[in-house]
Coordinates of C-alpha atoms and ligand atoms in Angstrom, one line a residue:
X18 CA 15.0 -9.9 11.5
X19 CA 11.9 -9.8 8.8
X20 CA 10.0 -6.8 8.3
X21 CA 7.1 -5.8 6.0
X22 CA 6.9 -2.0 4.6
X23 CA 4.1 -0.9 2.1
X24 CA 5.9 1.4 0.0
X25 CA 4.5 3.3 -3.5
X26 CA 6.8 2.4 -6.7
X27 CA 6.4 5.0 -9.5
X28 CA 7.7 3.3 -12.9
X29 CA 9.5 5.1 -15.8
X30 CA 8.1 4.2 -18.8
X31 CA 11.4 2.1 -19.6
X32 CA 10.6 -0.2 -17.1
X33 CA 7.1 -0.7 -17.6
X34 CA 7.8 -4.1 -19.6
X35 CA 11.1 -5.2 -17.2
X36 CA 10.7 -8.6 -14.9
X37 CA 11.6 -5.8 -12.1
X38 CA 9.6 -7.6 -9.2
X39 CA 10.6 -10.8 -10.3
X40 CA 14.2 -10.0 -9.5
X41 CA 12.7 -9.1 -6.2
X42 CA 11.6 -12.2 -5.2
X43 CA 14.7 -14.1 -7.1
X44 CA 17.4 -12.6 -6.0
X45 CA 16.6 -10.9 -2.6
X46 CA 13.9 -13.4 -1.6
X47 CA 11.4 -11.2 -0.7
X48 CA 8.0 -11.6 -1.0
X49 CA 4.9 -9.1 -2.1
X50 CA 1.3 -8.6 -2.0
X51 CA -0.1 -6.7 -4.3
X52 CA -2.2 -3.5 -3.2
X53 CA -2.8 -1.5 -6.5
X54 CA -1.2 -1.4 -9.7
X55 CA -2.0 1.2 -12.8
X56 CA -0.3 2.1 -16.1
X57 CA -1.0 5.8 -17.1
X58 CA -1.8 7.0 -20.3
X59 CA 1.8 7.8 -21.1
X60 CA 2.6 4.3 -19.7
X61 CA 4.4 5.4 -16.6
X62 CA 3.5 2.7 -13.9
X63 CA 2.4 2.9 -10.2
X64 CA 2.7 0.0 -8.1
X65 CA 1.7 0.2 -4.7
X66 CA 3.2 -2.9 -2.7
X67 CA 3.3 -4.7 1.0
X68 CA 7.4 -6.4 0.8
X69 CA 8.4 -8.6 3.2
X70 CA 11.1 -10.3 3.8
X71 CA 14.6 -10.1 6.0
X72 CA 16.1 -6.7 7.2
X73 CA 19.1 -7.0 5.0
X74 CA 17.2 -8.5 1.9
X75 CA 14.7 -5.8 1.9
X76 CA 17.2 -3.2 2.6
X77 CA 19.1 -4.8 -0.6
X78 CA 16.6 -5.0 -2.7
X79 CA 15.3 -1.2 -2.1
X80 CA 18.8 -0.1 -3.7
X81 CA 18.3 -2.2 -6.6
X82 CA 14.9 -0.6 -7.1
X83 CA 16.7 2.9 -6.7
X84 CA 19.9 2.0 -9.2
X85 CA 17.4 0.6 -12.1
X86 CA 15.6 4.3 -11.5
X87 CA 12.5 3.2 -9.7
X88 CA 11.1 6.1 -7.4
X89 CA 10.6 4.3 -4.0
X90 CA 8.1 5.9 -1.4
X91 CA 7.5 5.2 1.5
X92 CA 4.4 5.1 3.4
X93 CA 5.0 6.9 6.3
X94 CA 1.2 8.1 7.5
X95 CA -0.9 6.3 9.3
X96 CA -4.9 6.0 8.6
X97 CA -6.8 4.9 12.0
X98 CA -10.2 4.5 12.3
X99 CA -11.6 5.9 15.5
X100 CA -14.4 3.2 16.5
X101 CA -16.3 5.9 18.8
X102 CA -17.3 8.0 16.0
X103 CA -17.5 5.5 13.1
X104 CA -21.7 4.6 12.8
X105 CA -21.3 2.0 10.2
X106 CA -22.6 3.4 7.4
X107 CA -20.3 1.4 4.8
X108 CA -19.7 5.0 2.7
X109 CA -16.0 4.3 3.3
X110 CA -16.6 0.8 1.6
X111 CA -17.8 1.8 -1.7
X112 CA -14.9 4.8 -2.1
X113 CA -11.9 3.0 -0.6
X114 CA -9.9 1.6 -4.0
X115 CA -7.8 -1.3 -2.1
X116 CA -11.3 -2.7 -0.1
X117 CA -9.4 -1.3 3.2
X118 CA -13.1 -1.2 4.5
X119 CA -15.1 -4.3 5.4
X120 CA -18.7 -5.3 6.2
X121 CA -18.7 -7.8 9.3
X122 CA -21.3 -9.9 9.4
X123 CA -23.7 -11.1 11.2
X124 CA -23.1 -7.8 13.1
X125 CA -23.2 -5.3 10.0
X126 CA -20.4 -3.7 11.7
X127 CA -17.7 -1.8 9.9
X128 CA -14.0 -3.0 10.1
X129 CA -10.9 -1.1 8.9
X130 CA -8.0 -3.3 7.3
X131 CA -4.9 -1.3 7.3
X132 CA -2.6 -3.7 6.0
X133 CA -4.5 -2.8 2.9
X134 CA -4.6 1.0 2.6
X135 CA -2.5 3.1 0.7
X136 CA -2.9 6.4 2.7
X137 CA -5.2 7.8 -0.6
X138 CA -6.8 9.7 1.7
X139 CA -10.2 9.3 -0.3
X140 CA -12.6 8.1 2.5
X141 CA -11.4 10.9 5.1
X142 CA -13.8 13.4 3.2
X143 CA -16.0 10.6 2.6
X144 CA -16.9 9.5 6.3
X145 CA -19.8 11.7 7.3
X146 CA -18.8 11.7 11.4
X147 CA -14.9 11.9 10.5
X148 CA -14.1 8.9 12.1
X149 CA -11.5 8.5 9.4
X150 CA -8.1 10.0 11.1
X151 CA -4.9 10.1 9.1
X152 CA -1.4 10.3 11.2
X153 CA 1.1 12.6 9.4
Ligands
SF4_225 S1 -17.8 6.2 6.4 FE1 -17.1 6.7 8.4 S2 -18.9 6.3 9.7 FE2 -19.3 5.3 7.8 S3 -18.6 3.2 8.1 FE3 -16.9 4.3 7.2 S4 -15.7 5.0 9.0 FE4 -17.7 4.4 9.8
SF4_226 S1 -6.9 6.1 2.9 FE1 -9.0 5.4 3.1 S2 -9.8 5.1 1.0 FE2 -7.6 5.3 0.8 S3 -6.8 3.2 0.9 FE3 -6.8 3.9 3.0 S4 -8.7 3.2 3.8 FE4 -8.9 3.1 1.6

């Protein structure tokens, strides 16, 4: 069975420079889509990732991440936009890092993405009616 699991990858500074996802898609054909990726200043990396692929595969390929000493989480909280409250402002557009947010036009209507968000948490404060809700 295929699934697809967003999960946060947090990089020792060893591995900054390894082909690490490349392995991924090589030898456990999954595939990825990018969400956000940063180097710190001390060069640790952070690589936040949608993988898909088959059950097994992914399942694999989670245990390589953990034997090369990638820390794997998992992003288990939901962020739901509740459509009575949200009044279209577009605040949650310019604070939302991954572009989770977008404008609809012609109907200037906000629309939430959540195959793109990270769980941050940024725009929660952000959205003046709280229409931002976050599942824990
Ligand atoms: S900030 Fe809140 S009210 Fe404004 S568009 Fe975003 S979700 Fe809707
Ligand atoms: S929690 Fe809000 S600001 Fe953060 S990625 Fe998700 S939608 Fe964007």
């Amino acid at each position: 069975m295929a699934i697809s699991r967003r999960v946060v990858l947090h990089f020792p500074r060893t591995l900054v420079e390894q082909p690490i996802i490349y392995r991924l898609v090589r030898d456990y054909d999954l595939s990825f889509n990018i969400l956000k990726a940063s180097v710190t200043p001390n060069e640790q990396g952070l690589l936040v990732l949608e993988l898909s692929g088959e059950r097994e595969n992914y399942e694999k390929g989670v245990r390589y991440l953990a034997e090369v000493g990638v820390q794997i989480q998992p992003l288990s909280r939901d962020v739901t936009l509740n459509e009575e409250r949200c009044t279209h402002c577009g605040a949650c557009i310019t604070i939302c890092p991954t572009g989770a947010f977008a404008l609809e036009l012609p109907s200037r209507r906000v629309k939430f993405l959540d195959k793109k968000c990270i769980v941050c948490g940024l725009c929660i404060k952000a959205c003046p009616p709280r229409a931002v809700e976050i599942r824990l």
